[in-house]
């Protein structure tokens, strides 16, 4: 029978893209594989994936997308948790019967070597065990964040207070001191359902067949070594770790609703001086209040730097940092317009293409891991402006450990003032410190290329993973 691997990502576009790139990488090492990607219902509007799936299907016929039957939370479902991650985790738990049916169906005509899930789909581990299919985690953040997740059950035992009330520095093996406030917001409150689900997923991860992670050893050597030495799961086994990154999107398709943003902004970049543009983009979900958008606009104008800025419509709730429902395109006239020094585009831009454009010299980012890796692979230094999820932990890594980013300082209310925007953009683009970071990230760009080359670290680890399936 044909050999197969089944990939099960959470439905948000960033997670889907990472998982698809993993599928392509597996196929490059083992073309005989059949890769099946399970697509499930979204707990909230995280953006359409239809055009992306269609473009991948056309380009890679060995990757099959299997849409599972629609699942929804019960009408009487209620939660006191304010986090969208809670809805995702709860909905994916209800999806287990559909995952079971899909794996059973695929197994009729295939030898299924592995079910690969991301962190949010951890509840499917029990389904894989029931069907005697090895279950691997694909961790779409970096090794530094993975150390915290693996160590999470230990931290749970060490502290009785919620992290939001702790006001302490946490010590995770081989990592810089971690402020308790930098723990991902869904895990800040011990009494929140999201905390319970995160803790369960962390415990399950340690019992999986292996952890596949989108990083490379030279980027995070201390964290990788701590995990492999078993320091993050004291008293218990640590599953094998496979560092197979950096995986970044190869650019198929255009995000729905992106309009002419791709051709417009790339054409504009063609007319700009080399290394002169500060690029501001905050991921597929990141949003700002009207007040914050005005502060950014003022700071950019005062900085005197050339810029390309991707703007999303502000949410009705000024405190919300993620776009979890459909929103109209922003009225750019409320902020600023295309001019000699700056271009503002609506909602979306082709980030990989922009970062690799010769005119781009810096990146102001929300610190999502995909964005961090894309900047590293393009050799572009960053300003770290985390918004949600594990991004504060990524900021610590980027600023303190790897030293490829400048931090953004917030007020107590969470607002970043125009003076801070001006200061950091100038520092990024024209200071000596910015230049040192630029040289550092260019060096890591070469390390990233090497890691994926035959015989080098990520290539060898991927081969070891695929060879382990042959032995089975």
Short mmCIF file of C-alpha atoms in Angstrom, two decimals:
data_model
loop_
_atom_site.label_atom_id
_atom_site.label_comp_id
_atom_site.label_asym_id
_atom_site.label_seq_id
_atom_site.Cartn_x
_atom_site.Cartn_y
_atom_site.Cartn_z
CA UNK A 1 0.00 0.00 0.00
CA UNK A 2 1.01 3.61 -0.51
CA UNK A 3 2.86 5.33 2.34
CA UNK A 4 1.19 8.35 3.93
CA UNK A 5 1.65 11.05 6.55
CA UNK A 6 -1.37 12.92 7.89
CA UNK A 7 -0.93 16.56 8.93
CA UNK A 8 -3.46 18.17 11.27
CA UNK A 9 -2.99 21.95 11.75
CA UNK A 10 -5.26 24.33 13.60
CA UNK A 11 -7.23 26.25 10.96
CA UNK A 12 -5.60 29.71 11.20
CA UNK A 13 -3.69 30.59 8.04
CA UNK A 14 -0.29 30.93 9.75
CA UNK A 15 -0.50 27.43 11.21
CA UNK A 16 -1.77 25.97 7.93
CA UNK A 17 1.07 27.53 5.91
CA UNK A 18 3.71 26.15 8.29
CA UNK A 19 2.21 22.67 8.17
CA UNK A 20 1.99 22.70 4.37
CA UNK A 21 5.63 23.74 4.14
CA UNK A 22 6.46 20.76 6.37
CA UNK A 23 4.55 18.52 3.95
CA UNK A 24 6.54 19.87 1.00
CA UNK A 25 9.79 19.28 2.87
CA UNK A 26 8.82 15.69 3.66
CA UNK A 27 8.02 15.12 -0.01
CA UNK A 28 11.38 16.53 -1.06
CA UNK A 29 13.09 13.82 1.00
CA UNK A 30 10.60 11.06 0.26
CA UNK A 31 8.67 11.68 -2.99
CA UNK A 32 6.80 8.38 -2.63
CA UNK A 33 4.87 9.73 0.35
CA UNK A 34 1.26 10.76 0.13
CA UNK A 35 0.62 13.81 2.34
CA UNK A 36 -2.91 14.39 3.65
CA UNK A 37 -3.80 17.68 5.36
CA UNK A 38 -6.91 17.74 7.55
CA UNK A 39 -8.88 21.00 7.33
CA UNK A 40 -11.32 21.74 10.10
CA UNK A 41 -13.81 24.44 11.06
CA UNK A 42 -12.60 27.78 12.40
CA UNK A 43 -13.64 28.81 15.90
CA UNK A 44 -13.53 32.44 14.75
CA UNK A 45 -12.91 34.29 11.50
CA UNK A 46 -9.16 33.87 11.07
CA UNK A 47 -9.24 34.69 7.36
CA UNK A 48 -10.17 32.55 4.37
CA UNK A 49 -7.77 29.82 3.30
CA UNK A 50 -9.60 28.86 0.10
CA UNK A 51 -7.30 30.49 -2.47
CA UNK A 52 -4.18 29.32 -0.62
CA UNK A 53 -5.41 25.70 -0.56
CA UNK A 54 -6.35 25.89 -4.25
CA UNK A 55 -2.91 27.19 -5.26
CA UNK A 56 -1.07 24.52 -3.23
CA UNK A 57 -3.31 21.78 -4.66
CA UNK A 58 -2.50 22.92 -8.20
CA UNK A 59 1.25 23.14 -7.57
CA UNK A 60 1.67 20.02 -5.37
CA UNK A 61 -0.65 17.16 -6.40
CA UNK A 62 0.99 14.88 -3.79
CA UNK A 63 -0.59 17.03 -1.07
CA UNK A 64 -4.28 16.26 -0.54
CA UNK A 65 -6.53 18.49 1.52
CA UNK A 66 -9.32 16.65 3.31
CA UNK A 67 -12.07 18.91 4.62
CA UNK A 68 -13.57 17.41 7.75
CA UNK A 69 -17.32 17.72 8.44
CA UNK A 70 -18.29 21.07 9.99
CA UNK A 71 -17.99 21.24 13.75
CA UNK A 72 -19.36 23.94 16.02
CA UNK A 73 -19.49 24.59 19.71
CA UNK A 74 -22.83 23.57 21.31
CA UNK A 75 -25.52 26.30 21.45
CA UNK A 76 -25.34 26.25 25.23
CA UNK A 77 -21.55 26.54 25.29
CA UNK A 78 -20.28 29.35 27.46
CA UNK A 79 -16.93 30.26 28.91
CA UNK A 80 -15.61 32.98 31.15
CA UNK A 81 -12.27 32.85 29.32
CA UNK A 82 -11.67 36.01 27.28
CA UNK A 83 -9.12 34.31 25.01
CA UNK A 84 -9.82 33.20 21.45
CA UNK A 85 -7.39 30.30 22.01
CA UNK A 86 -9.93 28.76 24.41
CA UNK A 87 -12.52 28.57 21.63
CA UNK A 88 -9.96 26.99 19.29
CA UNK A 89 -8.91 24.32 21.80
CA UNK A 90 -12.48 23.47 22.79
CA UNK A 91 -13.66 23.20 19.18
CA UNK A 92 -10.72 20.99 18.19
CA UNK A 93 -11.46 18.65 21.12
CA UNK A 94 -14.97 18.17 19.70
CA UNK A 95 -13.42 17.36 16.33
CA UNK A 96 -11.82 14.08 17.48
CA UNK A 97 -14.55 11.81 16.01
CA UNK A 98 -13.98 13.43 12.59
CA UNK A 99 -10.22 12.94 12.92
CA UNK A 100 -10.80 9.29 13.85
CA UNK A 101 -13.02 8.76 10.80
CA UNK A 102 -10.50 10.48 8.49
CA UNK A 103 -7.56 8.42 9.76
CA UNK A 104 -9.57 5.22 9.48
CA UNK A 105 -10.53 6.07 5.90
CA UNK A 106 -6.98 6.98 4.87
CA UNK A 107 -5.63 3.81 6.50
CA UNK A 108 -7.74 1.60 4.21
CA UNK A 109 -5.47 2.37 1.26
CA UNK A 110 -2.32 3.67 2.93
CA UNK A 111 0.26 2.78 5.53
CA UNK A 112 0.01 5.84 7.77
CA UNK A 113 3.48 6.42 9.24
CA UNK A 114 2.51 9.39 11.38
CA UNK A 115 -0.15 11.85 12.46
CA UNK A 116 1.50 15.26 12.86
CA UNK A 117 -0.46 17.77 14.97
CA UNK A 118 0.24 21.30 16.09
CA UNK A 119 -0.02 22.49 19.66
CA UNK A 120 -3.72 23.35 19.45
CA UNK A 121 -4.63 19.91 18.09
CA UNK A 122 -3.09 17.97 20.99
CA UNK A 123 -6.40 16.34 21.86
CA UNK A 124 -5.98 14.15 18.75
CA UNK A 125 -3.11 12.32 20.46
CA UNK A 126 -5.64 9.95 22.04
CA UNK A 127 -7.13 9.20 18.60
CA UNK A 128 -3.70 8.30 17.18
CA UNK A 129 -3.01 6.00 20.12
CA UNK A 130 -6.33 4.25 19.68
CA UNK A 131 -5.45 3.57 16.04
CA UNK A 132 -1.79 2.68 16.82
CA UNK A 133 -0.50 5.56 14.69
CA UNK A 134 2.61 7.40 15.98
CA UNK A 135 1.71 10.99 16.84
CA UNK A 136 4.24 13.80 16.44
CA UNK A 137 3.94 17.43 17.46
CA UNK A 138 4.87 20.09 14.93
CA UNK A 139 5.80 23.07 17.05
CA UNK A 140 5.40 26.21 14.94
CA UNK A 141 7.21 28.50 17.38
CA UNK A 142 10.89 28.37 18.30
CA UNK A 143 12.84 26.14 20.65
CA UNK A 144 12.97 28.84 23.32
CA UNK A 145 9.17 28.88 23.55
CA UNK A 146 9.16 25.07 23.45
CA UNK A 147 11.36 24.96 26.56
CA UNK A 148 8.68 26.95 28.41
CA UNK A 149 5.85 24.71 27.21
CA UNK A 150 7.69 21.52 28.14
CA UNK A 151 8.60 23.03 31.51
CA UNK A 152 5.05 24.30 32.07
CA UNK A 153 3.93 21.35 34.27
CA UNK A 154 7.00 21.96 36.48
CA UNK A 155 6.21 25.67 36.76
CA UNK A 156 2.63 24.70 37.63
CA UNK A 157 3.95 22.77 40.64
CA UNK A 158 6.44 25.46 41.68
CA UNK A 159 3.95 28.34 41.83
CA UNK A 160 0.47 28.49 43.31
CA UNK A 161 -0.33 32.02 42.14
CA UNK A 162 -1.48 32.92 38.66
CA UNK A 163 1.29 34.45 36.56
CA UNK A 164 -0.77 37.63 36.16
CA UNK A 165 -0.51 38.13 39.95
CA UNK A 166 3.00 36.77 40.46
CA UNK A 167 5.21 39.72 39.46
CA UNK A 168 8.28 37.48 39.46
CA UNK A 169 11.05 36.26 37.22
CA UNK A 170 10.71 32.62 36.12
CA UNK A 171 13.75 30.44 35.60
CA UNK A 172 13.48 27.99 32.71
CA UNK A 173 16.46 25.72 31.93
CA UNK A 174 19.18 27.45 29.89
CA UNK A 175 16.96 30.42 29.08
CA UNK A 176 17.30 34.12 29.98
CA UNK A 177 15.19 35.11 33.01
CA UNK A 178 11.53 35.18 31.96
CA UNK A 179 9.21 37.80 33.50
CA UNK A 180 5.98 36.11 34.58
CA UNK A 181 4.09 38.78 32.62
CA UNK A 182 5.69 37.47 29.40
CA UNK A 183 3.96 34.08 29.66
CA UNK A 184 1.35 33.81 26.89
CA UNK A 185 -1.84 35.58 28.00
CA UNK A 186 -4.09 32.48 27.79
CA UNK A 187 -1.84 30.84 30.40
CA UNK A 188 -1.67 33.83 32.76
CA UNK A 189 -4.66 32.86 34.92
CA UNK A 190 -4.67 29.46 36.67
CA UNK A 191 -8.46 29.63 36.92
CA UNK A 192 -8.94 30.17 33.19
CA UNK A 193 -10.02 27.24 31.03
CA UNK A 194 -7.24 28.14 28.57
CA UNK A 195 -4.62 27.54 31.29
CA UNK A 196 -6.06 24.08 31.94
CA UNK A 197 -6.00 23.21 28.25
CA UNK A 198 -2.44 24.52 27.80
CA UNK A 199 -1.27 22.45 30.77
CA UNK A 200 -2.93 19.33 29.33
CA UNK A 201 -1.33 19.89 25.93
CA UNK A 202 2.10 20.39 27.53
CA UNK A 203 1.81 17.09 29.41
CA UNK A 204 0.67 15.28 26.26
CA UNK A 205 3.57 16.71 24.27
CA UNK A 206 6.09 14.95 26.52
CA UNK A 207 4.47 11.58 25.72
CA UNK A 208 4.42 11.99 21.92
CA UNK A 209 6.54 10.04 19.43
CA UNK A 210 8.60 13.14 18.72
CA UNK A 211 8.59 16.92 18.36
CA UNK A 212 9.25 18.46 14.96
CA UNK A 213 10.16 22.11 15.29
CA UNK A 214 10.51 24.98 12.85
CA UNK A 215 13.93 26.25 13.88
CA UNK A 216 17.60 25.46 13.31
CA UNK A 217 20.28 24.72 15.86
CA UNK A 218 22.54 27.71 15.20
CA UNK A 219 19.62 30.09 15.83
CA UNK A 220 18.75 28.73 19.31
CA UNK A 221 21.61 26.47 20.46
CA UNK A 222 21.04 26.78 24.21
CA UNK A 223 17.33 25.99 24.06
CA UNK A 224 17.84 23.03 21.71
CA UNK A 225 20.51 21.55 23.97
CA UNK A 226 18.41 22.02 27.13
CA UNK A 227 15.52 20.11 25.56
CA UNK A 228 17.73 17.28 24.30
CA UNK A 229 19.42 16.98 27.69
CA UNK A 230 16.03 16.39 29.30
CA UNK A 231 16.23 19.51 31.47
CA UNK A 232 12.73 20.68 30.52
CA UNK A 233 10.95 17.47 31.57
CA UNK A 234 12.61 16.68 34.92
CA UNK A 235 11.88 13.17 36.12
CA UNK A 236 10.37 12.06 32.83
CA UNK A 237 11.34 11.14 29.26
CA UNK A 238 11.73 13.82 26.61
CA UNK A 239 10.60 12.80 23.13
CA UNK A 240 13.08 13.05 20.24
CA UNK A 241 13.49 16.60 18.92
CA UNK A 242 13.81 17.23 15.17
CA UNK A 243 14.94 20.76 14.22
CA UNK A 244 14.02 20.91 10.53
CA UNK A 245 13.75 24.66 9.89
CA UNK A 246 13.71 27.31 8.78
CA UNK A 247 10.49 26.60 6.93
CA UNK A 248 8.95 29.67 5.33
CA UNK A 249 6.22 30.04 2.75
CA UNK A 250 7.25 29.61 -0.87
CA UNK A 251 4.66 32.19 -1.84
CA UNK A 252 1.89 30.30 -3.66
CA UNK A 253 -1.31 32.21 -4.02
CA UNK A 254 -2.45 35.54 -2.76
CA UNK A 255 -4.40 36.04 0.43
CA UNK A 256 -8.09 36.62 -0.28
CA UNK A 257 -9.07 40.24 -0.05
CA UNK A 258 -5.54 41.41 -0.78
CA UNK A 259 -6.58 43.32 -3.89
CA UNK A 260 -3.73 44.92 -5.81
CA UNK A 261 -1.56 45.31 -2.71
CA UNK A 262 1.04 42.89 -4.04
CA UNK A 263 1.76 44.59 -7.36
CA UNK A 264 1.35 48.12 -5.98
CA UNK A 265 3.74 47.81 -3.07
CA UNK A 266 6.40 45.84 -4.96
CA UNK A 267 6.32 48.36 -7.82
CA UNK A 268 6.68 51.18 -5.29
CA UNK A 269 9.60 49.40 -3.60
CA UNK A 270 11.35 49.14 -6.98
CA UNK A 271 11.62 52.94 -7.03
CA UNK A 272 13.14 53.26 -3.54
CA UNK A 273 16.86 53.42 -2.60
CA UNK A 274 18.58 50.24 -1.47
CA UNK A 275 18.07 49.39 2.22
CA UNK A 276 16.05 52.55 2.87
CA UNK A 277 12.60 51.17 3.76
CA UNK A 278 11.29 50.32 7.22
CA UNK A 279 8.57 47.70 6.71
CA UNK A 280 5.75 47.55 9.31
CA UNK A 281 3.50 44.50 9.33
CA UNK A 282 1.81 42.77 12.26
CA UNK A 283 0.70 39.36 11.04
CA UNK A 284 -2.58 37.87 9.87
CA UNK A 285 -4.43 38.71 13.11
CA UNK A 286 -2.69 41.75 14.63
CA UNK A 287 -4.78 44.93 15.01
CA UNK A 288 -4.42 48.31 16.73
CA UNK A 289 -6.83 50.87 18.14
CA UNK A 290 -7.47 54.13 16.30
CA UNK A 291 -5.38 55.94 18.93
CA UNK A 292 -2.43 53.56 18.43
CA UNK A 293 -2.62 53.82 14.64
CA UNK A 294 -2.41 57.62 14.90
CA UNK A 295 0.62 57.35 17.19
CA UNK A 296 2.33 55.06 14.66
CA UNK A 297 1.54 57.44 11.80
CA UNK A 298 2.91 60.42 13.71
CA UNK A 299 6.04 58.54 14.77
CA UNK A 300 6.75 57.41 11.23
CA UNK A 301 6.39 60.93 9.84
CA UNK A 302 8.67 62.38 12.52
CA UNK A 303 11.29 59.67 12.04
CA UNK A 304 12.15 61.00 8.60
CA UNK A 305 12.52 57.39 7.35
CA UNK A 306 10.99 55.84 4.27
CA UNK A 307 8.40 53.20 5.16
CA UNK A 308 5.90 50.62 3.94
CA UNK A 309 3.10 50.06 6.45
CA UNK A 310 0.37 47.40 6.33
CA UNK A 311 -2.76 48.62 8.16
CA UNK A 312 -5.78 46.66 9.36
CA UNK A 313 -9.09 48.22 10.34
CA UNK A 314 -9.13 48.99 14.08
CA UNK A 315 -11.40 46.77 16.23
CA UNK A 316 -14.43 48.16 18.05
CA UNK A 317 -12.83 47.04 21.31
CA UNK A 318 -9.76 49.28 21.64
CA UNK A 319 -8.02 46.78 23.93
CA UNK A 320 -8.24 43.89 21.47
CA UNK A 321 -4.96 42.92 19.75
CA UNK A 322 -6.28 40.19 17.42
CA UNK A 323 -8.74 40.25 14.50
CA UNK A 324 -11.11 37.39 15.30
CA UNK A 325 -14.00 38.51 13.09
CA UNK A 326 -14.34 39.86 9.58
CA UNK A 327 -13.63 43.59 9.30
CA UNK A 328 -13.94 46.01 6.36
CA UNK A 329 -10.83 47.43 4.76
CA UNK A 330 -9.44 50.41 6.66
CA UNK A 331 -10.00 53.99 5.56
CA UNK A 332 -6.39 54.95 5.01
CA UNK A 333 -7.28 58.64 4.78
CA UNK A 334 -7.71 58.56 8.58
CA UNK A 335 -4.00 57.88 8.99
CA UNK A 336 -1.72 58.72 6.09
CA UNK A 337 -1.47 58.27 2.35
CA UNK A 338 1.05 57.31 -0.26
CA UNK A 339 3.73 59.96 -0.45
CA UNK A 340 7.34 60.47 -1.37
CA UNK A 341 8.62 58.69 1.76
CA UNK A 342 5.83 56.31 2.74
CA UNK A 343 3.26 53.89 1.39
CA UNK A 344 0.34 52.55 3.45
CA UNK A 345 -1.46 49.46 2.13
CA UNK A 346 -4.69 47.84 3.26
CA UNK A 347 -4.73 44.63 5.31
CA UNK A 348 -2.13 42.53 3.48
CA UNK A 349 1.20 42.60 1.66
CA UNK A 350 3.38 39.78 0.25
CA UNK A 351 5.65 39.68 3.28
CA UNK A 352 8.31 37.26 2.02
CA UNK A 353 8.70 39.18 -1.23
CA UNK A 354 8.81 42.50 0.59
CA UNK A 355 11.42 41.36 3.13
CA UNK A 356 13.63 40.05 0.33
CA UNK A 357 13.37 43.25 -1.71
CA UNK A 358 16.65 45.14 -1.90
CA UNK A 359 15.07 48.42 -0.78
CA UNK A 360 13.94 47.03 2.60
CA UNK A 361 16.38 47.64 5.46
CA UNK A 362 14.32 46.99 8.59
CA UNK A 363 11.17 45.27 9.84
CA UNK A 364 8.78 46.32 12.63
CA UNK A 365 7.05 43.05 13.56
CA UNK A 366 4.59 41.51 16.02
CA UNK A 367 7.17 38.75 16.67
CA UNK A 368 5.12 35.90 15.24
CA UNK A 369 7.58 33.05 14.65
CA UNK A 370 6.89 32.76 10.92
CA UNK A 371 7.67 36.47 10.56
CA UNK A 372 10.85 36.18 12.62
CA UNK A 373 12.13 33.32 10.46
CA UNK A 374 11.21 35.14 7.25
CA UNK A 375 13.20 38.18 8.41
CA UNK A 376 16.18 36.03 9.40
CA UNK A 377 16.15 34.28 6.02
CA UNK A 378 16.02 37.69 4.30
CA UNK A 379 18.80 39.11 6.51
CA UNK A 380 16.62 41.97 7.83
CA UNK A 381 16.94 43.31 11.43
CA UNK A 382 13.80 44.01 13.45
CA UNK A 383 11.93 46.09 15.98
CA UNK A 384 10.04 43.70 18.29
CA UNK A 385 6.45 44.77 19.01
CA UNK A 386 4.61 41.70 20.44
CA UNK A 387 0.81 41.66 20.46
CA UNK A 388 -0.54 38.25 21.54
CA UNK A 389 0.13 34.52 22.06
CA UNK A 390 3.79 33.65 22.76
CA UNK A 391 5.13 36.79 21.09
CA UNK A 392 6.49 38.39 24.28
CA UNK A 393 8.67 35.33 24.77
CA UNK A 394 9.85 35.63 21.17
CA UNK A 395 10.69 39.28 21.82
CA UNK A 396 12.93 38.29 24.73
CA UNK A 397 14.75 35.80 22.53
CA UNK A 398 15.18 38.26 19.65
CA UNK A 399 16.38 41.15 21.82
CA UNK A 400 18.31 39.51 24.67
CA UNK A 401 19.52 36.16 23.31
CA UNK A 402 19.98 36.41 19.55
CA UNK A 403 20.36 40.22 19.46
CA UNK A 404 18.66 40.81 16.12
CA UNK A 405 15.90 43.16 17.29
CA UNK A 406 15.24 46.34 19.25
CA UNK A 407 12.48 46.35 21.88
CA UNK A 408 9.42 48.58 21.81
CA UNK A 409 8.54 50.02 25.22
CA UNK A 410 4.85 50.34 26.11
CA UNK A 411 3.12 52.56 28.64
CA UNK A 412 1.23 50.94 31.52
CA UNK A 413 -1.93 51.11 29.42
CA UNK A 414 -0.19 49.22 26.58
CA UNK A 415 0.03 52.24 24.28
CA UNK A 416 3.26 52.84 22.34
CA UNK A 417 3.65 56.59 21.95
CA UNK A 418 4.71 58.34 18.74
CA UNK A 419 8.05 59.33 20.32
CA UNK A 420 8.88 55.66 20.93
CA UNK A 421 7.92 54.72 17.36
CA UNK A 422 10.09 57.55 16.02
CA UNK A 423 13.03 56.59 18.25
CA UNK A 424 13.00 52.87 17.43
CA UNK A 425 12.51 53.28 13.67
CA UNK A 426 15.41 55.76 13.51
CA UNK A 427 17.57 53.49 15.67
CA UNK A 428 16.78 50.52 13.45
CA UNK A 429 17.52 52.30 10.18
CA UNK A 430 20.44 54.63 10.89
CA UNK A 431 22.19 53.90 14.22
CA UNK A 432 25.37 51.96 14.88
CA UNK A 433 23.36 49.50 16.97
CA UNK A 434 21.03 48.94 14.03
CA UNK A 435 24.00 48.27 11.78
CA UNK A 436 25.46 45.74 14.23
CA UNK A 437 22.11 43.91 14.26
CA UNK A 438 22.04 44.03 10.47
CA UNK A 439 25.40 42.31 10.23
CA UNK A 440 24.35 39.77 12.86
CA UNK A 441 21.14 38.82 11.05
CA UNK A 442 22.96 38.60 7.70
CA UNK A 443 25.28 36.06 9.30
CA UNK A 444 22.26 34.08 10.54
CA UNK A 445 20.82 34.23 7.02
CA UNK A 446 23.83 32.27 5.80
CA UNK A 447 23.50 29.82 8.73
CA UNK A 448 19.85 29.28 7.80
CA UNK A 449 20.78 28.47 4.20
CA UNK A 450 23.47 26.07 5.37
CA UNK A 451 21.14 24.28 7.82
CA UNK A 452 18.87 23.19 4.96
CA UNK A 453 21.74 22.11 2.70
CA UNK A 454 22.42 18.36 2.22
CA UNK A 455 24.52 16.98 5.06
CA UNK A 456 23.88 19.92 7.39
CA UNK A 457 21.87 20.02 10.62
CA UNK A 458 18.22 20.46 9.58
CA UNK A 459 18.61 18.29 6.49
CA UNK A 460 20.17 15.49 8.56
CA UNK A 461 17.44 15.66 11.21
CA UNK A 462 14.70 15.48 8.62
CA UNK A 463 16.40 12.47 7.05
CA UNK A 464 16.60 10.81 10.47
CA UNK A 465 12.89 11.37 10.99
CA UNK A 466 11.96 9.90 7.62
CA UNK A 467 14.38 6.98 8.08
CA UNK A 468 12.74 6.14 11.41
CA UNK A 469 9.47 5.60 9.52
CA UNK A 470 11.22 3.21 7.13
CA UNK A 471 12.44 1.13 10.07
CA UNK A 472 8.89 0.78 11.28
#
